[in-house]
Coordinates of C-alpha atoms in Angstrom, one line a residue:
X1 CA 4.3 102.2 -45.4
X2 CA 2.3 102.4 -48.8
X3 CA 3.6 99.8 -51.4
X4 CA 5.0 100.9 -54.7
X5 CA 2.5 101.0 -57.6
X6 CA 4.7 98.8 -59.6
X7 CA 5.6 96.3 -56.7
X8 CA 4.7 92.7 -57.2
X9 CA 2.0 91.3 -54.8
X10 CA 3.0 88.6 -52.3
X11 CA 2.3 85.0 -52.5
X12 CA -0.7 85.2 -50.1
X13 CA -2.2 88.1 -52.0
X14 CA -2.2 86.0 -55.1
X15 CA -3.8 82.8 -53.5
X16 CA -7.5 82.3 -54.2
X17 CA -9.8 83.7 -51.6
X18 CA -11.1 80.8 -49.4
X19 CA -14.7 80.8 -48.7
X20 CA -16.2 81.4 -45.3
X21 CA -16.4 78.4 -43.1
X22 CA -19.5 77.4 -41.5
X23 CA -17.7 76.6 -38.1
X24 CA -16.8 80.5 -37.8
X25 CA -20.3 81.0 -36.7
X26 CA -19.4 79.3 -33.3
X27 CA -15.5 80.3 -33.1
X28 CA -15.3 83.6 -34.9
X29 CA -17.3 86.3 -33.5
X30 CA -16.0 88.6 -30.5
X31 CA -19.0 87.9 -28.3
X32 CA -19.8 86.2 -25.0
X33 CA -21.3 82.9 -26.7
X34 CA -18.2 82.3 -28.9
X35 CA -16.0 83.0 -25.9
X36 CA -17.7 80.0 -24.4
X37 CA -17.0 77.8 -27.6
X38 CA -13.5 78.9 -27.6
X39 CA -12.8 78.4 -24.0
X40 CA -14.5 75.1 -23.9
X41 CA -12.4 73.8 -26.8
X42 CA -9.2 75.0 -25.0
X43 CA -10.6 73.2 -22.0
X44 CA -10.0 70.1 -24.0
X45 CA -6.5 71.0 -24.8
X46 CA -7.0 72.7 -28.0
X47 CA -5.3 75.9 -29.0
X48 CA -6.9 78.7 -31.4
X49 CA -4.4 77.8 -33.9
X50 CA -6.0 74.3 -34.2
X51 CA -9.4 75.6 -35.5
X52 CA -8.7 79.2 -36.8
X53 CA -9.1 79.5 -40.4
X54 CA -9.2 75.8 -40.8
X55 CA -12.1 73.5 -41.9
X56 CA -13.7 71.6 -38.9
X57 CA -14.4 68.1 -39.9
X58 CA -16.7 65.7 -38.1
X59 CA -15.6 62.0 -38.2
X60 CA -19.0 60.2 -37.6
X61 CA -17.7 56.8 -36.2
X62 CA -20.1 53.8 -35.8
X63 CA -17.6 51.7 -33.8
X64 CA -18.9 49.8 -31.0
X65 CA -18.1 46.8 -28.6
X66 CA -20.7 44.9 -30.3
X67 CA -20.2 45.4 -33.9
X68 CA -17.5 43.1 -35.4
X69 CA -17.9 44.7 -38.7
X70 CA -16.4 47.9 -37.3
X71 CA -14.2 46.6 -34.5
X72 CA -11.1 48.3 -36.5
X73 CA -12.8 51.5 -36.7
X74 CA -11.1 52.9 -33.6
X75 CA -7.8 52.8 -35.2
X76 CA -9.3 53.9 -38.6
X77 CA -10.7 57.1 -37.1
X78 CA -7.3 57.8 -36.1
X79 CA -6.0 57.2 -39.7
X80 CA -8.8 59.5 -40.9
X81 CA -7.4 62.2 -38.3
X82 CA -4.1 61.9 -39.5
X83 CA -5.1 62.8 -43.1
X84 CA -7.4 65.7 -41.9
X85 CA -4.5 67.2 -40.0
X86 CA -2.0 66.7 -42.9
X87 CA -4.2 68.7 -45.2
X88 CA -4.7 71.6 -42.7
X89 CA -8.0 70.6 -41.2
X90 CA -9.4 70.2 -37.5
X91 CA -10.8 66.7 -36.8
X92 CA -13.6 65.9 -34.3
X93 CA -14.7 62.5 -33.8
X94 CA -18.4 62.1 -33.1
X95 CA -20.0 58.7 -32.1
X96 CA -23.0 57.6 -34.0
X97 CA -25.3 54.7 -33.1
X98 CA -23.6 51.4 -34.3
X99 CA -26.2 49.3 -36.2
X100 CA -24.8 45.8 -35.7
X101 CA -26.5 43.5 -38.1
X102 CA -25.4 40.4 -36.0
X103 CA -26.9 41.5 -32.8
X104 CA -29.3 44.3 -32.8
X105 CA -33.1 42.9 -32.6
X106 CA -35.6 42.9 -33.9
X107 CA -33.7 44.0 -37.0
X108 CA -31.2 47.0 -37.6
X109 CA -33.7 48.1 -40.5
X110 CA -36.0 49.4 -37.8
X111 CA -33.1 51.7 -36.7
X112 CA -31.6 52.9 -40.0
X113 CA -33.7 56.0 -39.9
X114 CA -32.7 56.8 -36.4
X115 CA -29.0 56.6 -37.6
X116 CA -30.3 58.9 -40.6
X117 CA -31.7 61.3 -38.2
X118 CA -28.8 61.2 -35.9
X119 CA -26.2 61.9 -38.6
X120 CA -28.2 64.8 -39.9
X121 CA -28.7 66.5 -36.5
X122 CA -24.9 65.8 -35.5
X123 CA -23.8 67.7 -38.6
X124 CA -26.3 70.6 -38.2
X125 CA -25.9 71.1 -34.4
X126 CA -22.2 71.2 -34.1
X127 CA -19.5 73.7 -35.6
X128 CA -18.5 71.2 -38.3
X129 CA -17.8 72.4 -42.3
X130 CA -17.4 68.7 -43.6
X131 CA -17.8 65.2 -42.6
X132 CA -16.2 61.6 -42.9
X133 CA -18.8 59.1 -42.7
X134 CA -17.5 55.7 -41.4
X135 CA -19.6 52.8 -41.8
X136 CA -20.1 49.5 -43.6
X137 CA -22.2 47.1 -41.7
X138 CA -25.6 46.9 -43.9
X139 CA -27.8 49.8 -42.7
X140 CA -24.9 52.2 -41.5
X141 CA -24.1 52.9 -45.3
X142 CA -27.6 54.1 -46.1
X143 CA -28.0 55.4 -42.7
X144 CA -25.0 57.7 -42.7
X145 CA -25.8 58.9 -46.3
X146 CA -29.2 59.7 -45.8
X147 CA -28.3 62.0 -43.2
X148 CA -25.6 63.5 -44.6
X149 CA -27.9 64.3 -47.9
X150 CA -30.2 65.9 -46.1
X151 CA -27.8 68.2 -44.2
X152 CA -25.8 68.7 -47.4
X153 CA -22.4 69.8 -46.3
X154 CA -19.2 68.3 -47.9
X155 CA -18.9 64.6 -46.9
X156 CA -17.0 61.6 -48.0
X157 CA -17.8 57.9 -47.1
X158 CA -15.0 55.5 -45.6
X159 CA -16.3 51.9 -45.9
X160 CA -15.4 49.5 -43.3
X161 CA -14.2 46.8 -45.9
X162 CA -15.1 43.0 -46.1
X163 CA -13.6 40.6 -43.7
X164 CA -11.2 37.8 -44.8
X165 CA -12.5 34.7 -46.4
X166 CA -13.5 32.0 -43.9
X167 CA -12.1 28.6 -43.7
X168 CA -12.9 25.1 -42.2
X169 CA -11.4 21.8 -43.0
X170 CA -9.6 23.3 -46.2
X171 CA -13.1 24.7 -47.5
X172 CA -13.4 28.5 -48.3
X173 CA -16.5 29.7 -46.3
X174 CA -18.7 32.6 -47.0
X175 CA -20.8 34.7 -44.7
X176 CA -24.4 33.8 -44.4
X177 CA -24.5 31.8 -47.5
X178 CA -22.4 28.9 -45.9
X179 CA -24.3 29.3 -42.5
X180 CA -27.6 28.4 -44.2
X181 CA -25.9 25.7 -46.3
X182 CA -24.3 23.8 -43.4
X183 CA -27.4 24.4 -41.2
X184 CA -29.4 22.4 -43.6
X185 CA -26.7 19.7 -43.9
X186 CA -26.7 19.5 -40.0
X187 CA -30.6 19.4 -39.9
X188 CA -30.3 16.6 -42.5
X189 CA -27.9 14.7 -40.6
X190 CA -25.1 15.0 -43.1
X191 CA -22.5 16.6 -40.7
X192 CA -22.0 16.5 -37.2
X193 CA -22.6 19.0 -34.3
X194 CA -18.5 18.9 -34.1
X195 CA -18.5 19.9 -37.8
X196 CA -20.9 22.6 -37.2
X197 CA -18.8 24.2 -34.3
X198 CA -16.0 23.9 -36.7
X199 CA -17.9 26.2 -39.3
X200 CA -19.0 28.4 -36.4
X201 CA -15.4 29.1 -35.5
X202 CA -14.0 29.4 -39.0
X203 CA -16.5 31.5 -41.0
X204 CA -15.7 35.0 -39.6
X205 CA -11.8 35.4 -39.1
X206 CA -11.1 39.1 -38.9
X207 CA -12.6 42.8 -38.5
X208 CA -15.0 43.6 -41.6
X209 CA -18.3 43.2 -43.0
X210 CA -19.6 39.9 -44.7
X211 CA -17.2 38.8 -47.6
X212 CA -19.9 37.6 -49.7
X213 CA -21.8 40.2 -52.0
X214 CA -24.3 40.7 -49.2
X215 CA -25.8 44.0 -48.4
X216 CA -22.8 45.5 -46.8
X217 CA -20.7 45.1 -50.0
X218 CA -23.6 45.8 -52.2
X219 CA -24.1 49.3 -50.4
X220 CA -20.5 50.2 -50.0
X221 CA -19.9 49.6 -53.7
X222 CA -23.2 51.7 -54.5
X223 CA -21.7 54.5 -52.4
X224 CA -18.7 54.4 -54.6
X225 CA -20.5 53.9 -57.8
X226 CA -22.6 57.1 -56.9
X227 CA -19.3 59.0 -56.3
X228 CA -19.3 59.4 -52.6
X229 CA -16.1 57.2 -51.7
X230 CA -12.6 57.3 -53.1
X231 CA -12.2 55.1 -56.2
X232 CA -11.6 51.6 -55.1
X233 CA -12.5 52.3 -51.5
X234 CA -15.5 49.8 -51.1
X235 CA -13.5 46.8 -52.1
X236 CA -10.4 46.8 -49.9
X237 CA -10.5 44.2 -47.2
X238 CA -10.7 45.6 -43.6
X239 CA -7.3 44.4 -42.5
X240 CA -5.4 45.2 -45.7
X241 CA -2.9 48.0 -45.2
X242 CA -4.4 49.7 -48.2
X243 CA -7.3 50.2 -46.0
X244 CA -5.5 52.3 -43.5
X245 CA -4.1 54.5 -46.7
X246 CA -7.5 54.9 -47.9
X247 CA -8.9 56.1 -44.5
X248 CA -5.9 58.7 -44.4
X249 CA -6.5 59.8 -48.0
X250 CA -10.1 60.3 -47.4
X251 CA -9.3 62.5 -44.4
X252 CA -7.0 64.6 -46.6
X253 CA -9.7 64.8 -49.4
X254 CA -12.6 65.9 -47.4
X255 CA -10.4 69.0 -46.2
X256 CA -10.1 69.9 -50.0
X257 CA -13.9 69.3 -50.6
X258 CA -14.7 71.7 -47.9
X259 CA -12.7 74.5 -49.8
X260 CA -14.3 73.4 -52.8
X261 CA -17.8 73.5 -51.5
X262 CA -18.3 69.9 -53.1
X263 CA -21.4 68.8 -51.4
X264 CA -23.5 65.6 -51.8
X265 CA -26.1 67.5 -53.8
X266 CA -23.3 68.2 -56.6
X267 CA -22.7 64.6 -56.9
X268 CA -25.9 62.7 -56.3
X269 CA -27.7 63.5 -59.6
X270 CA -30.2 61.1 -61.3
X271 CA -27.5 59.8 -63.4
X272 CA -25.3 59.2 -60.7
X273 CA -28.1 56.9 -59.2
X274 CA -28.8 55.2 -62.4
X275 CA -24.8 54.4 -62.4
X276 CA -25.2 52.9 -58.9
X277 CA -28.0 50.7 -60.1
X278 CA -26.0 49.5 -63.2
X279 CA -23.2 48.5 -61.1
X280 CA -25.4 46.8 -58.5
X281 CA -26.8 44.7 -61.3
X282 CA -23.3 43.8 -62.4
X283 CA -22.4 42.8 -59.0
X284 CA -25.3 40.5 -58.7
X285 CA -26.4 42.7 -55.6
X286 CA -28.3 42.2 -52.4
X287 CA -32.0 42.6 -52.8
X288 CA -31.8 45.2 -50.0
X289 CA -30.2 47.5 -52.4
X290 CA -33.7 48.3 -53.8
X291 CA -35.0 49.7 -50.5
X292 CA -32.0 51.8 -49.4
X293 CA -31.2 53.2 -52.9
X294 CA -34.9 54.5 -53.3
X295 CA -34.6 55.9 -50.0
X296 CA -31.3 57.8 -50.8
X297 CA -32.3 59.0 -54.1
X298 CA -35.7 60.5 -52.8
X299 CA -33.6 62.2 -50.0
X300 CA -31.6 63.7 -52.9
X301 CA -34.7 64.8 -54.5
X302 CA -34.4 62.2 -57.3
X303 CA -37.3 60.0 -58.2
X304 CA -36.1 56.3 -58.4
X305 CA -38.5 53.5 -58.2
X306 CA -38.7 49.6 -58.6
X307 CA -39.0 49.9 -62.4
X308 CA -35.8 51.6 -62.8
X309 CA -34.1 48.3 -61.1
X310 CA -36.1 46.1 -63.2
X311 CA -35.1 47.9 -66.5
X312 CA -31.5 47.8 -65.5
X313 CA -31.7 44.0 -64.7
X314 CA -32.9 43.3 -68.3
X315 CA -29.9 44.9 -69.8
X316 CA -27.0 44.9 -67.4
X317 CA -25.4 41.5 -67.2
X318 CA -24.1 40.0 -63.8
X319 CA -20.3 39.8 -64.4
X320 CA -19.2 39.4 -60.6
X321 CA -18.5 35.9 -59.9
X322 CA -18.9 36.4 -56.1
X323 CA -21.2 34.4 -53.8
X324 CA -24.0 33.9 -53.4
X325 CA -25.2 35.0 -56.8
X326 CA -21.7 33.9 -58.2
X327 CA -20.5 30.3 -57.8
X328 CA -16.9 30.4 -56.5
X329 CA -15.4 33.6 -55.2
X330 CA -15.5 36.2 -52.3
X331 CA -14.8 39.7 -51.9
X332 CA -11.2 39.3 -51.1
X333 CA -10.7 37.6 -54.5
X334 CA -13.0 40.5 -56.1
X335 CA -10.3 43.1 -54.6
X336 CA -7.5 41.1 -56.0
X337 CA -9.3 41.0 -59.4
X338 CA -9.5 44.9 -59.5
X339 CA -12.5 45.8 -57.5
X340 CA -15.3 48.1 -58.1
X341 CA -13.2 50.3 -60.3
X342 CA -12.5 47.6 -62.8
X343 CA -15.9 46.3 -62.8
X344 CA -17.2 49.8 -63.3
X345 CA -14.6 50.1 -66.3
X346 CA -16.0 46.9 -67.8
X347 CA -19.5 48.1 -67.9
X348 CA -18.7 51.6 -68.8
X349 CA -21.1 51.4 -71.8
X350 CA -24.0 51.2 -69.3
X351 CA -22.6 54.2 -67.3
X352 CA -22.5 58.0 -67.6
X353 CA -19.1 58.8 -67.3
X354 CA -19.3 62.6 -66.7
X355 CA -20.8 62.4 -63.3
X356 CA -18.8 64.3 -60.6
X357 CA -17.5 62.3 -57.8
X358 CA -15.8 63.2 -54.3
X359 CA -12.5 63.3 -55.9
X360 CA -13.6 66.5 -57.8
X361 CA -13.1 64.3 -61.0
X362 CA -15.5 62.5 -63.1
X363 CA -16.4 58.8 -63.0
X364 CA -14.8 58.4 -66.3
X365 CA -11.5 59.9 -65.0
X366 CA -11.7 57.8 -61.9
X367 CA -11.9 54.4 -63.5
X368 CA -10.2 55.2 -66.9
X369 CA -7.1 53.0 -65.9
X370 CA -8.6 50.5 -63.8
X371 CA -7.9 46.9 -64.9
X372 CA -9.3 43.5 -64.4
X373 CA -6.7 41.0 -63.3
X374 CA -8.9 37.7 -63.1
X375 CA -11.5 37.3 -65.9
X376 CA -13.2 34.3 -63.8
X377 CA -13.8 36.7 -60.9
X378 CA -15.1 39.8 -63.0
X379 CA -16.1 38.2 -66.1
X380 CA -16.0 39.8 -69.6
X381 CA -19.3 41.0 -71.0
X382 CA -19.5 38.1 -73.5
X383 CA -19.0 35.7 -70.9
X384 CA -21.4 36.8 -67.8
X385 CA -22.7 35.1 -65.0
X386 CA -26.3 35.9 -65.9
X387 CA -28.0 38.0 -68.3
X388 CA -31.3 39.7 -68.5
X389 CA -32.7 36.8 -70.5
X390 CA -32.1 34.8 -67.5
X391 CA -34.0 37.2 -65.3
X392 CA -30.9 39.4 -64.4
X393 CA -29.6 40.2 -60.8
X394 CA -33.0 41.3 -59.5
X395 CA -36.5 41.0 -60.8
X396 CA -39.6 43.1 -59.9
X397 CA -42.8 41.2 -59.9
X398 CA -46.4 42.6 -60.0
X399 CA -49.8 41.2 -59.7
X400 CA -52.9 40.8 -57.4
X401 CA -50.6 39.5 -54.7
X402 CA -48.4 42.4 -54.9
X403 CA -49.8 45.4 -56.8
X404 CA -47.1 47.7 -55.7
X405 CA -44.3 45.0 -56.5
X406 CA -42.0 42.4 -55.0
X407 CA -38.6 41.4 -55.5
X408 CA -36.8 38.2 -56.6
X409 CA -33.2 37.3 -57.2
X410 CA -33.4 34.7 -60.2
X411 CA -29.8 34.2 -60.5
X412 CA -29.8 33.0 -57.0
X413 CA -32.2 30.1 -57.3
X414 CA -32.9 26.9 -59.6
X415 CA -34.2 28.3 -63.1
X416 CA -37.4 25.9 -62.7
X417 CA -38.8 28.3 -60.1
X418 CA -38.6 31.1 -62.6
X419 CA -42.0 29.8 -63.6
X420 CA -43.7 28.0 -61.0
X421 CA -47.3 27.4 -59.6
X422 CA -48.1 25.7 -56.2
X423 CA -50.3 25.7 -53.3
X424 CA -49.6 28.2 -50.7
X425 CA -48.6 27.0 -47.1
X426 CA -49.4 30.2 -45.0
X427 CA -47.9 31.4 -41.6
X428 CA -48.8 34.5 -39.6
X429 CA -45.6 34.7 -37.6
X430 CA -42.2 33.3 -37.4
X431 CA -42.5 31.4 -34.3
X432 CA -45.2 29.1 -35.8
X433 CA -43.3 28.8 -39.0
X434 CA -40.1 27.8 -37.2
X435 CA -42.0 25.3 -35.1
X436 CA -43.9 23.9 -38.0
X437 CA -40.8 23.4 -40.4
X438 CA -39.0 21.1 -37.6
X439 CA -42.3 18.9 -37.8
X440 CA -41.4 16.0 -40.1
X441 CA -45.3 15.1 -40.4
X442 CA -45.9 18.5 -41.9
X443 CA -48.3 18.2 -45.0
X444 CA -45.8 19.8 -47.4
X445 CA -44.1 19.1 -50.9
X446 CA -41.5 20.6 -53.0
X447 CA -44.2 22.3 -54.9
X448 CA -45.7 24.0 -52.3
X449 CA -45.2 27.9 -51.8
X450 CA -43.8 28.6 -48.1
X451 CA -45.5 32.0 -47.1
X452 CA -44.7 34.2 -43.9
X453 CA -46.6 37.4 -43.5
X454 CA -46.8 40.2 -41.0
X455 CA -43.0 40.7 -41.3
X456 CA -43.1 43.9 -43.4
X457 CA -41.9 47.4 -42.4
X458 CA -44.6 47.8 -39.8
X459 CA -45.5 44.2 -39.2
X460 CA -42.0 42.9 -38.6
X461 CA -41.6 45.4 -36.9
X462 CA -38.9 47.0 -39.1
X463 CA -39.1 44.3 -42.1
X464 CA -36.6 41.8 -40.6
X465 CA -34.3 39.6 -42.8
X466 CA -36.8 36.5 -42.1
X467 CA -37.5 36.0 -45.9
X468 CA -35.1 33.3 -46.7
X469 CA -37.6 30.9 -44.8
X470 CA -36.1 27.6 -43.7
X471 CA -36.9 24.3 -45.7
X472 CA -38.9 22.1 -43.8
X473 CA -37.1 19.4 -42.3
X474 CA -39.1 16.8 -44.0
X475 CA -38.1 18.0 -47.5
X476 CA -34.4 18.7 -46.2
X477 CA -34.1 14.8 -45.5
X478 CA -35.5 14.0 -48.9
X479 CA -32.5 16.0 -50.5
X480 CA -34.7 19.4 -51.1
X481 CA -32.6 22.3 -50.7
X482 CA -34.8 25.0 -52.5
X483 CA -38.5 25.8 -52.9
X484 CA -40.4 29.0 -53.7
X485 CA -40.9 31.1 -50.7
X486 CA -42.9 34.3 -50.4
X487 CA -43.0 37.1 -47.7
X488 CA -43.3 40.8 -47.1
X489 CA -40.1 40.5 -45.0
X490 CA -36.4 41.0 -46.4
X491 CA -33.5 38.6 -46.6
X492 CA -29.9 38.9 -45.7
X493 CA -27.9 39.8 -48.9
X494 CA -25.8 36.7 -48.2
X495 CA -28.7 34.5 -48.6
X496 CA -29.9 32.6 -51.7
X497 CA -32.8 30.6 -53.3
X498 CA -36.1 31.0 -54.7
X499 CA -37.4 33.7 -52.3
X500 CA -39.9 36.4 -53.3
X501 CA -39.6 39.4 -51.0
X502 CA -40.7 42.9 -50.1
X503 CA -44.6 42.2 -51.1
X504 CA -46.0 45.6 -51.0
X505 CA -48.2 46.8 -49.6
X506 CA -47.6 44.4 -46.6
X507 CA -50.1 42.2 -45.1
X508 CA -50.0 44.0 -41.6
X509 CA -51.7 46.9 -43.1
X510 CA -54.1 44.8 -45.2
X511 CA -52.4 44.4 -48.4
X512 CA -53.5 41.3 -50.6
X513 CA -51.0 39.2 -48.8
X514 CA -53.2 39.3 -45.9
X515 CA -56.0 37.4 -47.8
X516 CA -54.0 34.8 -48.7
X517 CA -55.2 31.4 -47.4
X518 CA -53.3 28.0 -47.1
X519 CA -54.1 26.0 -50.4
X520 CA -54.5 28.9 -52.7
X521 CA -52.6 28.5 -55.7
X522 CA -49.7 31.2 -56.1
X523 CA -48.2 31.5 -59.8
X524 CA -44.7 33.1 -60.4
X525 CA -43.4 34.0 -64.0
X526 CA -40.1 35.8 -64.1
X527 CA -40.2 36.3 -67.7
X528 CA -43.6 38.1 -67.6
X529 CA -42.7 39.8 -64.3
X530 CA -45.8 38.6 -62.8
X531 CA -47.1 37.2 -59.5
X532 CA -50.7 36.0 -58.7
X533 CA -53.1 34.2 -56.4
X534 CA -55.4 32.2 -58.1
X535 CA -58.6 33.5 -56.1
X536 CA -61.7 34.8 -57.4
X537 CA -62.3 38.7 -56.9
X538 CA -65.6 38.3 -55.3
X539 CA -63.9 35.8 -52.8
X540 CA -61.1 38.3 -52.1
X541 CA -63.8 40.9 -51.4
X542 CA -65.3 38.7 -48.9
X543 CA -62.0 38.0 -47.1
X544 CA -61.2 41.6 -47.1
X545 CA -64.5 42.4 -45.3
X546 CA -63.6 39.8 -42.8
X547 CA -60.0 41.0 -42.3
X548 CA -59.2 42.2 -38.6
X549 CA -56.3 44.4 -38.3
X550 CA -53.6 43.0 -35.9
X551 CA -52.8 45.1 -32.7
X552 CA -50.1 47.7 -32.8
X553 CA -46.5 46.6 -32.3
X554 CA -45.7 49.4 -30.3
X555 CA -47.7 52.1 -28.1
X556 CA -44.8 54.4 -27.3
X557 CA -41.0 55.3 -28.1
X558 CA -39.2 55.1 -31.3
X559 CA -41.3 52.0 -32.2
X560 CA -44.2 54.0 -32.2
X561 CA -42.7 56.9 -34.2
X562 CA -41.8 54.4 -36.8
X563 CA -45.0 52.6 -37.1
X564 CA -46.7 55.9 -37.7
X565 CA -44.2 57.3 -40.4
X566 CA -42.3 54.5 -42.0
X567 CA -43.1 54.2 -45.8
X568 CA -43.8 50.8 -47.5
X569 CA -41.0 48.9 -49.1
X570 CA -41.5 50.1 -52.6
X571 CA -41.1 53.6 -51.3
X572 CA -37.8 52.9 -49.6
X573 CA -39.0 52.5 -46.0
X574 CA -38.0 56.3 -45.1
X575 CA -39.9 58.2 -42.6
X576 CA -42.5 60.4 -44.3
X577 CA -41.3 63.5 -42.4
X578 CA -37.7 63.1 -43.3
X579 CA -38.3 63.1 -47.2
X580 CA -37.1 66.1 -49.0
X581 CA -40.3 67.3 -49.9
X582 CA -41.9 67.2 -46.4
X583 CA -42.0 70.9 -45.1
X584 CA -39.4 73.6 -45.8
X585 CA -35.7 73.1 -45.5
X586 CA -34.3 73.2 -41.7
X587 CA -32.3 76.5 -41.3
X588 CA -29.1 76.7 -39.6
X589 CA -29.1 76.7 -35.9
X590 CA -29.4 79.9 -34.1
X591 CA -26.4 81.1 -32.0
X592 CA -27.2 83.6 -29.3

């Protein structure tokens, strides 16, 4: 029967028209192939009502039995599912490779791009409309975000959260930083083996990532600063009940994002990445942030380079008093003090507040009411931990030893090393270095520059976190706890000391570091942003002519692929064929 011309339309007719879902390509058509998709879904116990007209949400879960940072993710995935179901979505959990920083060798950095490839292809190949990305352990944040960026469907990031602070004999222990500290004390004979075992048992007490401002907390905070996580998500301790609620809220929000078609490409603008860099500087971030953010930005079609970090470090003060850059506190304290949202509010003059975020609101709207509850943990701008005049959080150095740049963390070392010259003590591999530093007859002084090469992206392989080179035992027993160290490797974000890292181009491919010899004078000047080796150019040419390339690390498999396609540190270590400007965009998969 035809409706009266004057009749009021019903509520459904008034509702906004929902866009067509990507998953309908699999489930919607009345053909044999879609029959197969529907019948197999029903084989798993689902009904057509579970997916019909509903966003299908992939939960990329990087849980595994050997990743302590993510050991709570089994339950958190269920919390995310609750949120998705509450919002009218259809959740599907898809396991992804778990990059466990503690156990994976030679380094998780070698496999970051593998996770990125897996994330991208999982989201492309399956009938999903949006994604919840579950990570936190160092390389999982950039790996998942790289893949989601390349696929570019609505995605939200759920960070694992930091673990609780460590404890031993009434002393607060911080991941990594106190490992190095007490290891040196053991080597110096200042603590006993029993003490060392006590530190070992007390330093990691719960699920979650390192509770210092290491790479894990740096990268989850960067994800939030870009706008890819809910406000405050990155600071919540893993075992706090607020973390459960955040996971559920992320599940609810991703369903709304699908209907809004709010994709990473709408969030990851150049100003969003500048916001992230400013936040990283204010946190006293891990040096690894540079590599990952450059890769993430370039995947998003945004050109970010080393100079953008150095420029920010000159202006944005370090206001987070969180170890190892800070002196006192850990991430649990940082959360209680207000977390990333409060820090962002405090540095709002350095941010673009109009950037869009996963909430559908701007950065300014998200952080406008955030407060700092402890001014010693998150310092006022007029009482920072460090300023650009001190070298800032990170400093980029260039010179004849690193023409494409290298990185130093001035806030984490004795200021006397901000300008230093000394003779090089060069090692070509880590085993040789490790053996030599235990030799108490080693010809070394506190003025020497300890050098490890062949540890870069291709030489490591995968650029392992070997850059915090151990202080020679001879010097440890003399009370020395820092010296200038140089490498094309990375170092853990939980590390500290006068370490110059990411030397580019790396020695393994014939960069100038390959030409350095023991006894050559190395000079570093943080104020001038310079690094050099005092060797005449004609002598360098003779050495270059005599240099013999090392043997390939891999002759097959994933390692071979990485060796042929991984870019240098200053370019983000992405694979060349994964970058946005490599070839035409990948189309949607055909379904016949």
